[in-house]
PDB file of C-alpha atoms and ligand atoms in Angstrom:
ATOM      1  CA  UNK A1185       0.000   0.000   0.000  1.00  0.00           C
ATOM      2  CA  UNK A1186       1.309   3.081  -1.414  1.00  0.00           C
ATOM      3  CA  UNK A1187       0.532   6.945   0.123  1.00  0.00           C
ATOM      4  CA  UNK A1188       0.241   9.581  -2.411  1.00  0.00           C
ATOM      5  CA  UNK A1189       0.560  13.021  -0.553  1.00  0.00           C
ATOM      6  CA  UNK A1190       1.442  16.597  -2.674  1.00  0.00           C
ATOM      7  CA  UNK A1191       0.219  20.358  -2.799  1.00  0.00           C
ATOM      8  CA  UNK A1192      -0.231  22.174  -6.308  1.00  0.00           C
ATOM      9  CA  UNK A1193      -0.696  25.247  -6.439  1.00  0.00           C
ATOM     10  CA  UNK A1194      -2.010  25.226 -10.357  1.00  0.00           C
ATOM     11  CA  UNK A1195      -2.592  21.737 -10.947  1.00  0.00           C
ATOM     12  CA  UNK A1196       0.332  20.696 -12.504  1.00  0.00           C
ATOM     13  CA  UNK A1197       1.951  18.353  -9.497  1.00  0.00           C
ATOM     14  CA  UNK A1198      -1.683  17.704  -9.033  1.00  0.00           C
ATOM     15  CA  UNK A1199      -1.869  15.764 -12.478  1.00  0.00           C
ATOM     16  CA  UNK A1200       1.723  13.845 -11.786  1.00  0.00           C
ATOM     17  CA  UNK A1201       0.202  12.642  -8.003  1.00  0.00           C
ATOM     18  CA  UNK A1202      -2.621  11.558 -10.613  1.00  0.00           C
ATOM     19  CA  UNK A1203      -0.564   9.635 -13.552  1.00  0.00           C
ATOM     20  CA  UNK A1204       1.958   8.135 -10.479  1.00  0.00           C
ATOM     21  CA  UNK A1205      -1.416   6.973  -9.006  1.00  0.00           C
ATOM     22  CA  UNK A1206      -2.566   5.489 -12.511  1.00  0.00           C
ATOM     23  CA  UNK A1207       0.635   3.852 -12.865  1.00  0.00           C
ATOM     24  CA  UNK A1208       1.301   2.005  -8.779  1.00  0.00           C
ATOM     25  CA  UNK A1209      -2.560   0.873  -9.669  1.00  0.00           C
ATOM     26  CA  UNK A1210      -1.355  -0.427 -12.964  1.00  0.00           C
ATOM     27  CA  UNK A1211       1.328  -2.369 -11.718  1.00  0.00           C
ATOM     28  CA  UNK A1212      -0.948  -3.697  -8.919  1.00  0.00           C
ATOM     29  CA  UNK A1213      -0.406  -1.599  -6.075  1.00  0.00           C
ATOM     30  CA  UNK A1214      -3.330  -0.352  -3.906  1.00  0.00           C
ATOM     31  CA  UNK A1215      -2.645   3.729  -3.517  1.00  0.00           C
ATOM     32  CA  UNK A1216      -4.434   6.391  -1.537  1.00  0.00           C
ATOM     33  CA  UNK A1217      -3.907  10.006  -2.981  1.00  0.00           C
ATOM     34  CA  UNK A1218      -4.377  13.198  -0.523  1.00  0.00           C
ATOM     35  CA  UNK A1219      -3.357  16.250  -0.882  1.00  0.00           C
ATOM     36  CA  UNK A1220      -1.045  17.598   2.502  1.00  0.00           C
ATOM     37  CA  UNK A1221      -4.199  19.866   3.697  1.00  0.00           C
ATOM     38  CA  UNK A1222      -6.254  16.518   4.599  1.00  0.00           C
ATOM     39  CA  UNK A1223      -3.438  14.390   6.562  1.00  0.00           C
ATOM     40  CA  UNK A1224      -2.103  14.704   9.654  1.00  0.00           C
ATOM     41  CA  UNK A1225       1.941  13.946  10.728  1.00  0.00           C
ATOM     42  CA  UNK A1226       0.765   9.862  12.073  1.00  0.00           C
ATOM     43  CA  UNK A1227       0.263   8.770   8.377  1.00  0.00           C
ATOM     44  CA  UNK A1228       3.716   8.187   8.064  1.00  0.00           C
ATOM     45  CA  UNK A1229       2.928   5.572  10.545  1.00  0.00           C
ATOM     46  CA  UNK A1230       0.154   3.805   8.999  1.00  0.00           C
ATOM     47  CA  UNK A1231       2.185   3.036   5.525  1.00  0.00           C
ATOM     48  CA  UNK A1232       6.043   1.984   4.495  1.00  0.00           C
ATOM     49  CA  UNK A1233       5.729   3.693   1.184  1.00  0.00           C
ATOM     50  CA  UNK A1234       5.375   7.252  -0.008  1.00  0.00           C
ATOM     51  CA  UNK A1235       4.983   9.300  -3.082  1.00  0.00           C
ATOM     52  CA  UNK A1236       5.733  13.032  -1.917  1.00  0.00           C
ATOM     53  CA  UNK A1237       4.997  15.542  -4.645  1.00  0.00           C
ATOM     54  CA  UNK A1238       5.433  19.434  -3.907  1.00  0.00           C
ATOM     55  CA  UNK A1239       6.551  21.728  -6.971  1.00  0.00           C
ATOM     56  CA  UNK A1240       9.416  24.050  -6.774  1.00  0.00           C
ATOM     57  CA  UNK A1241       8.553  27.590  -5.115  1.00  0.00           C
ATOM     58  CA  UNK A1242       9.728  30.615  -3.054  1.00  0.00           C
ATOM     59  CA  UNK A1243      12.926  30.509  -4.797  1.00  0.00           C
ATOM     60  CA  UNK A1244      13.854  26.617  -5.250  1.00  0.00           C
ATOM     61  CA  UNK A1245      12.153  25.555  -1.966  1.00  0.00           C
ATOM     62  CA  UNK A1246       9.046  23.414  -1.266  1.00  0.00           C
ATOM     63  CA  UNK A1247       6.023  25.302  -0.563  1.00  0.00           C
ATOM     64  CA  UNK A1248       6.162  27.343   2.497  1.00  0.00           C
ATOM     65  CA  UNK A1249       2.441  27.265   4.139  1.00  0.00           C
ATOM     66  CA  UNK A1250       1.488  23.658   3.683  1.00  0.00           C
ATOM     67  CA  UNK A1251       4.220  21.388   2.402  1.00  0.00           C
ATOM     68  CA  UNK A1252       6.868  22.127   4.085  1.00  0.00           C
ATOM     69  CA  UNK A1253       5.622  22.300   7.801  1.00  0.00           C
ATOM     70  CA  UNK A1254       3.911  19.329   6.926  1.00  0.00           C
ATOM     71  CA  UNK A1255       7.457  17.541   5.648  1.00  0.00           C
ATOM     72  CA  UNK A1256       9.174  18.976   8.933  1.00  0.00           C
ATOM     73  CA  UNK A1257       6.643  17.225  10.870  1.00  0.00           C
ATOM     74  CA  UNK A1258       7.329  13.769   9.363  1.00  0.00           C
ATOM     75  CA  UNK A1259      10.814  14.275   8.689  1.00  0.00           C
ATOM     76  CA  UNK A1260      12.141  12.230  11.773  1.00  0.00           C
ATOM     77  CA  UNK A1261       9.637   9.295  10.902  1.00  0.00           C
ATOM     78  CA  UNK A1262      10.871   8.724   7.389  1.00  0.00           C
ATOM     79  CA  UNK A1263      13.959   6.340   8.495  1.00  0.00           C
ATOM     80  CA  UNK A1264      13.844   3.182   6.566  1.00  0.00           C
ATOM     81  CA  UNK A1265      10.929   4.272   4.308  1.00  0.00           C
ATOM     82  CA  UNK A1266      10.420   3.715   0.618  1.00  0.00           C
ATOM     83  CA  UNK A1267       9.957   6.866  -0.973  1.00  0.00           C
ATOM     84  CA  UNK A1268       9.541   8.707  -4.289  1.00  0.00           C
ATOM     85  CA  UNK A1269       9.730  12.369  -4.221  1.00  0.00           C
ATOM     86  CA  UNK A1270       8.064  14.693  -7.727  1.00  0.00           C
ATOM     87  CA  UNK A1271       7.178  18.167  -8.469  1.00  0.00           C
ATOM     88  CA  UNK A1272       6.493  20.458 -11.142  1.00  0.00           C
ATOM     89  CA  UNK A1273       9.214  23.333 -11.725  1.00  0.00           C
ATOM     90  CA  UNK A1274       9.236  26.484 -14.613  1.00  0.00           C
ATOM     91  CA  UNK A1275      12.390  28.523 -15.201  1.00  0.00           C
ATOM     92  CA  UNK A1276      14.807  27.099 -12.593  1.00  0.00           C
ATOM     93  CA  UNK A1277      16.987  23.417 -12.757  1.00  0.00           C
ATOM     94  CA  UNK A1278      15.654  21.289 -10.436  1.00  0.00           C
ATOM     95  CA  UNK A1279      17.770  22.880  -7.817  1.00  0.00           C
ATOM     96  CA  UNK A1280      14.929  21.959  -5.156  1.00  0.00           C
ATOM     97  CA  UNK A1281      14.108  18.398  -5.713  1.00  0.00           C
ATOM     98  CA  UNK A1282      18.190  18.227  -5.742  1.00  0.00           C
ATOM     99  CA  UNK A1283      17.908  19.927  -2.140  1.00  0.00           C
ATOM    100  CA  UNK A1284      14.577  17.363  -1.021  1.00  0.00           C
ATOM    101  CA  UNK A1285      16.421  14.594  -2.335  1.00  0.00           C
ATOM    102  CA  UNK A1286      19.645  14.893  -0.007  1.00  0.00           C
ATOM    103  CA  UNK A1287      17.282  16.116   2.778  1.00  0.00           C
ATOM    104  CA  UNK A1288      14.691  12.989   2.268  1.00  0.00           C
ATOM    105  CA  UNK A1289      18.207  10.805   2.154  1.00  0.00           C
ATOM    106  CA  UNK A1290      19.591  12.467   5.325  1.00  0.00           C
ATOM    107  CA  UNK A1291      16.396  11.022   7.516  1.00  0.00           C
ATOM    108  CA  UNK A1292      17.470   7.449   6.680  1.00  0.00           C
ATOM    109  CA  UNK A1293      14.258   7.066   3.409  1.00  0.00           C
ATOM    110  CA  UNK A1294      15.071   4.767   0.827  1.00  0.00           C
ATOM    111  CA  UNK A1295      15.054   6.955  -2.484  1.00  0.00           C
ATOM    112  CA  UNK A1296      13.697   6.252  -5.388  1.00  0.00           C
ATOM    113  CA  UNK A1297      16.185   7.866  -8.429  1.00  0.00           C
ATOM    114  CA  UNK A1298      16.391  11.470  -7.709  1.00  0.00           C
ATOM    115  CA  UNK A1299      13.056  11.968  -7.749  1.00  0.00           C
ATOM    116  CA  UNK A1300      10.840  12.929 -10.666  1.00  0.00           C
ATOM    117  CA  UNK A1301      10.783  16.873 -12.209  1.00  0.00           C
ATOM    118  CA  UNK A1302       8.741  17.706 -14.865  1.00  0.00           C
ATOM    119  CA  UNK A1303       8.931  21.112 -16.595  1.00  0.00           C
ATOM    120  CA  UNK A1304       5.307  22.835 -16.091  1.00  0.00           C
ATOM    121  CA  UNK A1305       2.353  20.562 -17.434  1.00  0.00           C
ATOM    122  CA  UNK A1306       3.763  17.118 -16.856  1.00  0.00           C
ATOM    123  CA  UNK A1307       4.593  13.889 -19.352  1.00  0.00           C
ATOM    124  CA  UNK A1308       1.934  11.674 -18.096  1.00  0.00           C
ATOM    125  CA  UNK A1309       3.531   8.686 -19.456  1.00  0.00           C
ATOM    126  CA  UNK A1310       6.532   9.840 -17.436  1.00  0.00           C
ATOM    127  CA  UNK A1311       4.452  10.087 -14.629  1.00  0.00           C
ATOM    128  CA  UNK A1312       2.997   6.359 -14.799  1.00  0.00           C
ATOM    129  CA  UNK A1313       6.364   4.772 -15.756  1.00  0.00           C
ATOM    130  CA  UNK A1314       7.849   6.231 -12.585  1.00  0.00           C
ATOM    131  CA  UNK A1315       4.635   5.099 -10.513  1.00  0.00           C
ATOM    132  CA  UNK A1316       5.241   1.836 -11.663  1.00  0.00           C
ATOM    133  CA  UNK A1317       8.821   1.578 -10.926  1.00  0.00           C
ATOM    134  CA  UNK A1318       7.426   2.833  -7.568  1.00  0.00           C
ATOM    135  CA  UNK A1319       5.409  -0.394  -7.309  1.00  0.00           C
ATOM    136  CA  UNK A1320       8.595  -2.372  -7.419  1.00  0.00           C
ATOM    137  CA  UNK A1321      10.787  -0.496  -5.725  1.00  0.00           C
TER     138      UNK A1321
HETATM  139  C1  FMN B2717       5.425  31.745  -5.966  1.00  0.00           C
HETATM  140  C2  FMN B2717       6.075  30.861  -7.008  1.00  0.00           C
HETATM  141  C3  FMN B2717       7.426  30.576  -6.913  1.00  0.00           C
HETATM  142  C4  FMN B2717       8.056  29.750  -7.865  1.00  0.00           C
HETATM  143  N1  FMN B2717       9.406  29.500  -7.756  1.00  0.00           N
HETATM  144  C5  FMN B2717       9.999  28.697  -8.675  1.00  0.00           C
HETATM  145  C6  FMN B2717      11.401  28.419  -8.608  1.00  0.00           C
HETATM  146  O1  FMN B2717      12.108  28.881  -7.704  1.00  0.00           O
HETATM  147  N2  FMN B2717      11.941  27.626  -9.562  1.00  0.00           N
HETATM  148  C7  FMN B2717      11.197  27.085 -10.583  1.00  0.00           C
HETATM  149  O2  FMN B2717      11.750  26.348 -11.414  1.00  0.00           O
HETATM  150  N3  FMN B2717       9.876  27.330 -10.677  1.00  0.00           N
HETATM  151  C8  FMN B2717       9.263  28.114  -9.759  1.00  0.00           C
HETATM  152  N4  FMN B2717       7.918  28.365  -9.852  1.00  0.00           N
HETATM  153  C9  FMN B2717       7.142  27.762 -10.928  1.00  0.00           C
HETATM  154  C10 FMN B2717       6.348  26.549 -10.456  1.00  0.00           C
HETATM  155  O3  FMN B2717       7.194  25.558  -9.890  1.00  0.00           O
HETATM  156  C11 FMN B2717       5.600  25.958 -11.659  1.00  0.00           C
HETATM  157  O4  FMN B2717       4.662  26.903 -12.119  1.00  0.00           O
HETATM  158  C12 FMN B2717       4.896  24.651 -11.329  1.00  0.00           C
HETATM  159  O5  FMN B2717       4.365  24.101 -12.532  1.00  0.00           O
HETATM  160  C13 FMN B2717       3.763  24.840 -10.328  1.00  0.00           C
HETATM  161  O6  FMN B2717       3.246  23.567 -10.011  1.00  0.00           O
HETATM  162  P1  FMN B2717       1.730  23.386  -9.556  1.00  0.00           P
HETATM  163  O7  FMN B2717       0.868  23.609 -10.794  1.00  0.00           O
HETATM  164  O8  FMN B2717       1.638  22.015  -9.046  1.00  0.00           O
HETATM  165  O9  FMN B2717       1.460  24.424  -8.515  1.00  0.00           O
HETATM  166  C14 FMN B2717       7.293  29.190  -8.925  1.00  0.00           C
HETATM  167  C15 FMN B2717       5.918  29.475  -8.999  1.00  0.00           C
HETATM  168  C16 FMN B2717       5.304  30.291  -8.064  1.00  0.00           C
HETATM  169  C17 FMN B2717       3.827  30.565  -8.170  1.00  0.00           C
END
């Protein structure tokens, strides 16, 4: 059982959460998808895996009201987690997944790649090929 949990601002890390969702289900995984405004920090304990999605804002950070007290919160609980970590970025280079990648690392998760960018509206087949990997990771 796989935990989908991201904030979007526009929609676009909205529709990867969506085609990562499409893709663990594929591959025969059973998901639940929320976004970070409708969990609380003990989900971390009810599941072993985790798709985190948060887009790149402020100036290459994760998203200041929501996400990121919310990833604070579980930060200490992700040791020996699998996780996958995407978001949707515009102008800069991914400087803020590198950044949540390290950080997600640091607590002792299990990483899947380096996470998953995608430049403003996302590649859904992108999306599903890296929820399935998810489903086997
Ligand atoms: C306030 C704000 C700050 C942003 N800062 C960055 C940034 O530092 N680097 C970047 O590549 N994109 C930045 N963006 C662009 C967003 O990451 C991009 O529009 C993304 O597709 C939004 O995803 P969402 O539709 O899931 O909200 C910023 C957007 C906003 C609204």
């Amino acid at each position: 059982m796989t935990a989908i949990i991201y904030w979007s601002g526009t929609g676009n890390t909205e529709m990867m959460a969506k085609a990562i969702e499409f893709g663990l289900i594929e591959a025969g995984e059973e998901v639940v998808l929320h976004s970070v405004g409708e969990v609380s920090d003990d989900i971390v304990e009810k599941y072993d895996k985790f798709a985190f999605g948060c887009p790149s804002m402020g100036d290459e950070i994760l998203e200041e009201d929501e996400f990121e007290p919310f990833f604070i919160s579980i930060e200490s609980q992700l040791e020996g987690k699998k996780v996958a970590l995407f978001g949707s970025y515009d102008w800069g280079d991914g400087e803020w997944m590198r950044d949540w990648s390290e950080r997600t690392k640091a607590a002792g998760a299990q990483l899947l790649d380096g996470g998953l960018i995608q430049n403003l509206e996302p590649d859904e087949e992108e999306c599903k090929a890296y929820g399935s990997k998810l489903a086997n990771f």
